[in-house]
Short mmCIF file of C-alpha atoms in Angstrom, two decimals:
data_model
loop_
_atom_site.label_atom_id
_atom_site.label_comp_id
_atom_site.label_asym_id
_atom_site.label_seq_id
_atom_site.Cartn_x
_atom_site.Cartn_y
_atom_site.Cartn_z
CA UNK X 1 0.00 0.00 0.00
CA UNK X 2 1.27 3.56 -0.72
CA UNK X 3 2.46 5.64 2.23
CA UNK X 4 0.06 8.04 1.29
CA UNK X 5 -3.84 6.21 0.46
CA UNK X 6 -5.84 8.78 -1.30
CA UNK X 7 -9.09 6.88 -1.87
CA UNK X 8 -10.93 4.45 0.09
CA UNK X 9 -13.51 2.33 -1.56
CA UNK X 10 -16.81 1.33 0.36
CA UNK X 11 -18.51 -2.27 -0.63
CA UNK X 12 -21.43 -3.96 1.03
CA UNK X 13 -20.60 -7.00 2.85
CA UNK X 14 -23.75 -9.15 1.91
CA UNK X 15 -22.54 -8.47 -1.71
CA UNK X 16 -19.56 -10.33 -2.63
CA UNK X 17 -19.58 -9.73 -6.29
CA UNK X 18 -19.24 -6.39 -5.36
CA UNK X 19 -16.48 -6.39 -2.77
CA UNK X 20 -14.49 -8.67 -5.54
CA UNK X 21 -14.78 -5.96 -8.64
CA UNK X 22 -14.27 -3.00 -5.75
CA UNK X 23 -10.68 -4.80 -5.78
CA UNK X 24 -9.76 -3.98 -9.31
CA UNK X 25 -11.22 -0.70 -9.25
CA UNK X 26 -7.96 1.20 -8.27
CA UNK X 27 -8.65 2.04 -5.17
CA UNK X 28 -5.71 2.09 -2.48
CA UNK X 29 -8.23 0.83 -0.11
CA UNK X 30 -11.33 -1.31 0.07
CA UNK X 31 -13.66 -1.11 2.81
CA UNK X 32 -16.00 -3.88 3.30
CA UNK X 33 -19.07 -2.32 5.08
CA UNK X 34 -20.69 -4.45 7.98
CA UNK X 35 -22.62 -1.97 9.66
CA UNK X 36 -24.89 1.17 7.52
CA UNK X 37 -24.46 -0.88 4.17
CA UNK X 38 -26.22 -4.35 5.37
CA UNK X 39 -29.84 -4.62 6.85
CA UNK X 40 -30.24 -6.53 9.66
CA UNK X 41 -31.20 -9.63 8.74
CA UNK X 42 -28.32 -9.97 6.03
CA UNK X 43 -25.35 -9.38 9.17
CA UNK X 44 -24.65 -13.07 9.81
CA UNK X 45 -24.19 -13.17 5.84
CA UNK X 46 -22.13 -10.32 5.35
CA UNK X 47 -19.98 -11.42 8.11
CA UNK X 48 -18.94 -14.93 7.27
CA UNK X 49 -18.38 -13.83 3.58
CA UNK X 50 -15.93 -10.94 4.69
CA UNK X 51 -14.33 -13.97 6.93
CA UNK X 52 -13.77 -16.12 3.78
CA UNK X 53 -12.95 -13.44 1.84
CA UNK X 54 -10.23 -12.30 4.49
CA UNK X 55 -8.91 -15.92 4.62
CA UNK X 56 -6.08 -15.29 2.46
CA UNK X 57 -4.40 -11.74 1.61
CA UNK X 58 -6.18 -9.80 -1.24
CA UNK X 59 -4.46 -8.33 -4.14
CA UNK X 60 -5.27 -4.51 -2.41
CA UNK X 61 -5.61 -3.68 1.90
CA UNK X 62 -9.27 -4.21 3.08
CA UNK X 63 -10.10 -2.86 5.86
CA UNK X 64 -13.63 -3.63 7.78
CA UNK X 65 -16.03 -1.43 9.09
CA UNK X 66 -17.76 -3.41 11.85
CA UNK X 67 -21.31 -2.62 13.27
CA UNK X 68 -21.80 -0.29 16.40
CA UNK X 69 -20.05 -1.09 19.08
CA UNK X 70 -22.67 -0.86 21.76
CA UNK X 71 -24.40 -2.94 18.83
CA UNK X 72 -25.76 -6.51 19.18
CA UNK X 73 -23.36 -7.27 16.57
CA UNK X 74 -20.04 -6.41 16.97
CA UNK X 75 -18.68 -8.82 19.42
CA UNK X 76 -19.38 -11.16 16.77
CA UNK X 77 -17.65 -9.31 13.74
CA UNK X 78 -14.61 -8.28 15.88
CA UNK X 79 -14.25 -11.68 17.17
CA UNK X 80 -14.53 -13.42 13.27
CA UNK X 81 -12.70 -11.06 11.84
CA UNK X 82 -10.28 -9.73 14.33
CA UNK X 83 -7.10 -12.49 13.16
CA UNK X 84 -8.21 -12.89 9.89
CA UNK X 85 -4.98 -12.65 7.72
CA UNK X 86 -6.32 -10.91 4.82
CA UNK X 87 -7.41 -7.85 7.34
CA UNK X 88 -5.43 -4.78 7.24
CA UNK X 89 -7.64 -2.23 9.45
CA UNK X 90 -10.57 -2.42 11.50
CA UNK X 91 -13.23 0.24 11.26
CA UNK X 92 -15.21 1.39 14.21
CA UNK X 93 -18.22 3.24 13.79
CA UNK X 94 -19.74 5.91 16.35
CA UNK X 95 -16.80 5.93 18.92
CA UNK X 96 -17.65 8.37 21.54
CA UNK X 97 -14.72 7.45 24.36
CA UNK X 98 -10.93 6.07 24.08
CA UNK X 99 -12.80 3.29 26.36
CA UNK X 100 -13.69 2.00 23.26
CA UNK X 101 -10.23 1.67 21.42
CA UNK X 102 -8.82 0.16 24.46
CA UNK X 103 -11.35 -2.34 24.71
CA UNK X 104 -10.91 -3.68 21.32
CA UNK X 105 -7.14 -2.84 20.82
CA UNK X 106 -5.88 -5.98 22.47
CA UNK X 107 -7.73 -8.57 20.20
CA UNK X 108 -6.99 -7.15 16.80
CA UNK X 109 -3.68 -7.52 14.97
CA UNK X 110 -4.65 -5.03 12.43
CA UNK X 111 -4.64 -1.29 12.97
CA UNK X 112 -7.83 0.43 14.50
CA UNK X 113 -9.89 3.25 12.72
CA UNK X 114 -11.98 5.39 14.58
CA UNK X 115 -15.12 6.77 13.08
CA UNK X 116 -16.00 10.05 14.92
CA UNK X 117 -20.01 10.78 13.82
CA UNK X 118 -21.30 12.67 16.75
CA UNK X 119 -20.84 16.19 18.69
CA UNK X 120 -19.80 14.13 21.62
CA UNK X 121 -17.06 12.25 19.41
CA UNK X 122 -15.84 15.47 18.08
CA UNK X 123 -15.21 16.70 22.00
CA UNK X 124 -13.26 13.60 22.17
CA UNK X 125 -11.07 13.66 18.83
CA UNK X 126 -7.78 14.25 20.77
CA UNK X 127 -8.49 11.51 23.67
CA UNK X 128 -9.62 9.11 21.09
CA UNK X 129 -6.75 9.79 18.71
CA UNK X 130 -4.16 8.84 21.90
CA UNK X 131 -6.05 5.93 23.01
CA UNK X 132 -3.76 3.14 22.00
CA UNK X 133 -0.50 2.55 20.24
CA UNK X 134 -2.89 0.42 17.30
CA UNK X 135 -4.84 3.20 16.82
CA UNK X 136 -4.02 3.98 13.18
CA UNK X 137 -6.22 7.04 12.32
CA UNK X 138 -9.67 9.21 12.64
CA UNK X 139 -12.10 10.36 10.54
CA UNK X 140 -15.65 12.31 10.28
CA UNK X 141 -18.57 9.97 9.63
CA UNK X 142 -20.36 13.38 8.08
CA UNK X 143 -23.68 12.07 7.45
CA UNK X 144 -24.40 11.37 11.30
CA UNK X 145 -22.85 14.12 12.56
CA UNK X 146 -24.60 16.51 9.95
CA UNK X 147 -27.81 14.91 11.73
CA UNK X 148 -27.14 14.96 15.17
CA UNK X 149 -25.76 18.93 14.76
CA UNK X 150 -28.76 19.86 12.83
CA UNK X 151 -26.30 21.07 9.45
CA UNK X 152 -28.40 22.16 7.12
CA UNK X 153 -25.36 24.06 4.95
CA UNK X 154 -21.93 22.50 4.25
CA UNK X 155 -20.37 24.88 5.92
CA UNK X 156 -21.52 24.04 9.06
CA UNK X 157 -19.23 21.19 9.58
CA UNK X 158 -16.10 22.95 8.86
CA UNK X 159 -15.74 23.66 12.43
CA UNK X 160 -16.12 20.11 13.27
CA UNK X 161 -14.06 18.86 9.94
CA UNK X 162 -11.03 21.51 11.34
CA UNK X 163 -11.03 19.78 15.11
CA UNK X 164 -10.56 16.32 13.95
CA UNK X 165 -7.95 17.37 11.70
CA UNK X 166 -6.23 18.89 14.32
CA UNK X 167 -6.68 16.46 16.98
CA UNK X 168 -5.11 13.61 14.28
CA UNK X 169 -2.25 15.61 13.52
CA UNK X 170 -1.52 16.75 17.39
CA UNK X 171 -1.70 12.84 17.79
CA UNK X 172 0.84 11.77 14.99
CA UNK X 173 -1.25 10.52 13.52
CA UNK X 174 -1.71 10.82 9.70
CA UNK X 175 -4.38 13.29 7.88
CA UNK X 176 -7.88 11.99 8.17
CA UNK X 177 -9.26 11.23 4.65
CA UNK X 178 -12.89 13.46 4.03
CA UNK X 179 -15.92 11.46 4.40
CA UNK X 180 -17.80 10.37 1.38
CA UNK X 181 -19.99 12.78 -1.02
CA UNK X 182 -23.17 10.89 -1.07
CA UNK X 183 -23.87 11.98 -4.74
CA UNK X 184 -22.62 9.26 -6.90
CA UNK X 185 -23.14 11.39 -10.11
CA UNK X 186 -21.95 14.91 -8.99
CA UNK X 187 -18.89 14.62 -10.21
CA UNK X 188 -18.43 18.31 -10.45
CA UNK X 189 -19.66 18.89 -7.19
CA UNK X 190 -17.60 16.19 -5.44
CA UNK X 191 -14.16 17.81 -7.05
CA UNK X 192 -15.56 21.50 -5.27
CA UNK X 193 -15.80 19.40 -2.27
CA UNK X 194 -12.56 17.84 -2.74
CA UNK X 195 -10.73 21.36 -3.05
CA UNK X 196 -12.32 22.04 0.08
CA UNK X 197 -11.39 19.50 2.06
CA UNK X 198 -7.50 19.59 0.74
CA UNK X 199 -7.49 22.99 1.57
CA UNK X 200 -8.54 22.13 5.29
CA UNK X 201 -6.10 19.34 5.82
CA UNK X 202 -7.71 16.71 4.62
CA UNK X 203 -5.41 14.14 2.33
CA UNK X 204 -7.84 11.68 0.28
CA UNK X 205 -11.55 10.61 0.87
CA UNK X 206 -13.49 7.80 0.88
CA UNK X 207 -15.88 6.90 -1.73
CA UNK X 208 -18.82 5.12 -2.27
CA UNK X 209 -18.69 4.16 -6.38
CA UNK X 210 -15.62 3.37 -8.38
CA UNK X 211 -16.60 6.49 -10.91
CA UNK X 212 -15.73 9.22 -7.60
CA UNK X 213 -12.05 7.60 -7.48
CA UNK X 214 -10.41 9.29 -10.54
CA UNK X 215 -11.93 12.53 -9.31
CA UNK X 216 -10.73 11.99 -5.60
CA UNK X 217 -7.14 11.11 -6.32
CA UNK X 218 -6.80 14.15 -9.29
CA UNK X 219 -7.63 16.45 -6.33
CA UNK X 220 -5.80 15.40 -4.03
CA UNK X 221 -2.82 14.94 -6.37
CA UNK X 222 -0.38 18.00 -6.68
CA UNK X 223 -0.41 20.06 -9.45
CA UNK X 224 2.77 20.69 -12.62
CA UNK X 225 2.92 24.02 -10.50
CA UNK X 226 2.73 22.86 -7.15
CA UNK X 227 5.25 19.97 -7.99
CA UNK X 228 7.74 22.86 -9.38
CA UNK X 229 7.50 25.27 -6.53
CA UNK X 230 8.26 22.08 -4.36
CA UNK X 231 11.19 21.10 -6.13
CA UNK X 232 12.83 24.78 -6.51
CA UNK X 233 12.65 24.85 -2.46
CA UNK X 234 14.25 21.54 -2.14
CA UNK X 235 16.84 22.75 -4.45
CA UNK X 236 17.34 26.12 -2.26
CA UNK X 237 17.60 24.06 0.67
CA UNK X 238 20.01 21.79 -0.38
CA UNK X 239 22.70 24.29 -1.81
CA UNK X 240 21.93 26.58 1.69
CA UNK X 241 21.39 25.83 5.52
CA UNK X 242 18.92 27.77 7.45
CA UNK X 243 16.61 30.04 6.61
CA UNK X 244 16.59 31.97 3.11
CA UNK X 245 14.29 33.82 0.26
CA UNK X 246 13.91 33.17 -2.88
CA UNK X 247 14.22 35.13 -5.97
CA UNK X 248 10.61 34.90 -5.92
CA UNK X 249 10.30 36.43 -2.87
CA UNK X 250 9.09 33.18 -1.30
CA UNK X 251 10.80 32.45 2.25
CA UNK X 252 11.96 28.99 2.91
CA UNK X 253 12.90 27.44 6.13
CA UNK X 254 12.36 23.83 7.76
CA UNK X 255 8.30 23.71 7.74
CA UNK X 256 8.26 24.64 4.10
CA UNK X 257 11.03 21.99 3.40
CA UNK X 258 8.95 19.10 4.79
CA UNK X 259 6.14 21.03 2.88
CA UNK X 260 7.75 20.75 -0.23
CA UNK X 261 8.74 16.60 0.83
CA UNK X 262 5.66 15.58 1.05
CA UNK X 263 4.61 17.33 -2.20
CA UNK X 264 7.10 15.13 -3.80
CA UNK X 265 6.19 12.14 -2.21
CA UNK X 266 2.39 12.42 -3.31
CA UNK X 267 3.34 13.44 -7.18
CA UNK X 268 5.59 10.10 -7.22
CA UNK X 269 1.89 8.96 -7.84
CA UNK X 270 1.36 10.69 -11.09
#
């Protein structure tokens, strides 16, 4: 897997027809969906075919998003799934408390994901982000939090969107990925909401159709100019120590330098 996963695919779990072509879509990670994808009385189903699907390592990392944790079903996913070799990350919806990472961070050997969909989870980013040494990243599930604030605009959640971001970050912990744009077909829309997002902090986003991945990982992708400017201040900074301007009147010192590194490091995937 890249050091740097821009999109993140969601499949269903009772369908594994579509978890199999969600594999070859491109996507540097597939998430098999247990919990908001799969009705109730397709969960037993959706769980042993993510277990024989996990059995062996797929060709790209799939990670699992099990059901609720105060849930009647996610003892029963975490335990199934917890070992299984093909697993790369578990998903865990709703967390409100780092009681909840430490509770399952001793039975997984994969890394833990934190979903953060409520006001009370947002309160809690920085606890929950420093909950465990397996605790591999956060991220906004928008769509619940958008309900349980009462969002009508966009906007409202940049507030929200910003405190996670920094809470990840304070935790060393890498850039959360955006939550998904629910509008399959706005593919305009969904690169303004991209833009956004990058801007923020963000790096990547999760996606719920294989058409939203080209748009995802153009946005997040650094631009001919961006990838220029980035190499003329590596270039400074390797011919002079310390601080310095530019010709351009740009000033470069050692936050722009690791800046410019990680510009680098995300065009290698152009």
């Amino acid at each position: 897997m890249t050091a740097f996963p821009l999109t993140w695919l969601y499949a269903p779990g009772d369908r594994p027809d579509l978890v199999t072509k969600a594999l070859t879509c491109g996507a540097d990670i597939v998430v098999v969906d247990l919990e908001d994808a799969v009705a109730p009385d397709r969960k037993e189903y959706a769980r042993a075919a993510t277990a024989d699907l996990l059995a062996d390592p797929p060709p790209v990392p799939v990670h699992v998003r099990v059901n609720s944790l105060d849930g009647p079903w996610a003892e029963r996913d975490i335990t199934a799934l917890a070992e299984a070799p093909g697993l790369s990350g578990l998903r865990l919806p709703k967390v409100t408390s780092p009681a909840e990472i430490t509770r399952v961070a001793p039975r997984a050997t994969a890394g833990l994901y934190a979903l953060l969909e409520t006001a009370l989870a947002v309160e809690q980013a920085y606890a929950v982000a420093t909950a465990h040494p397996n605790l591999r990243g956060i991220a906004l599930g928008e769509a619940d939090l958008r309900a349980d604030l009462g969002v009508r605009d966009d906007t409202g959640l940049d507030w929200s969107r910003s405190r996670v971001i920094v809470a990840a970050r304070a935790a060393g912990l890498p850039p959360p990925p955006q939550s998904v744009h629910p509008d399959t077909r706005d593919l305009e829309g969904l690169a303004a909401s991209c833009a956004h997002g990058r801007a923020l902090g963000f790096l990547g986003r999760a996606a719920i159709h294989p058409r939203q991945l080209p748009v995802i990982e153009r946005a997040y992708l650094p631009t001919e100019e961006e990838i220029e400017r980035a190499e003329t201040v590596l270039k400074a900074a390797a011919t002079q120590q310390g601080a310095q301007a530019l010709p351009d009147g740009r000033f470069v010192d050692a936050a722009v330098v690791t800046a410019a590194q990680r510009t680098l490091s995300l065009a290698r995937r152009r």
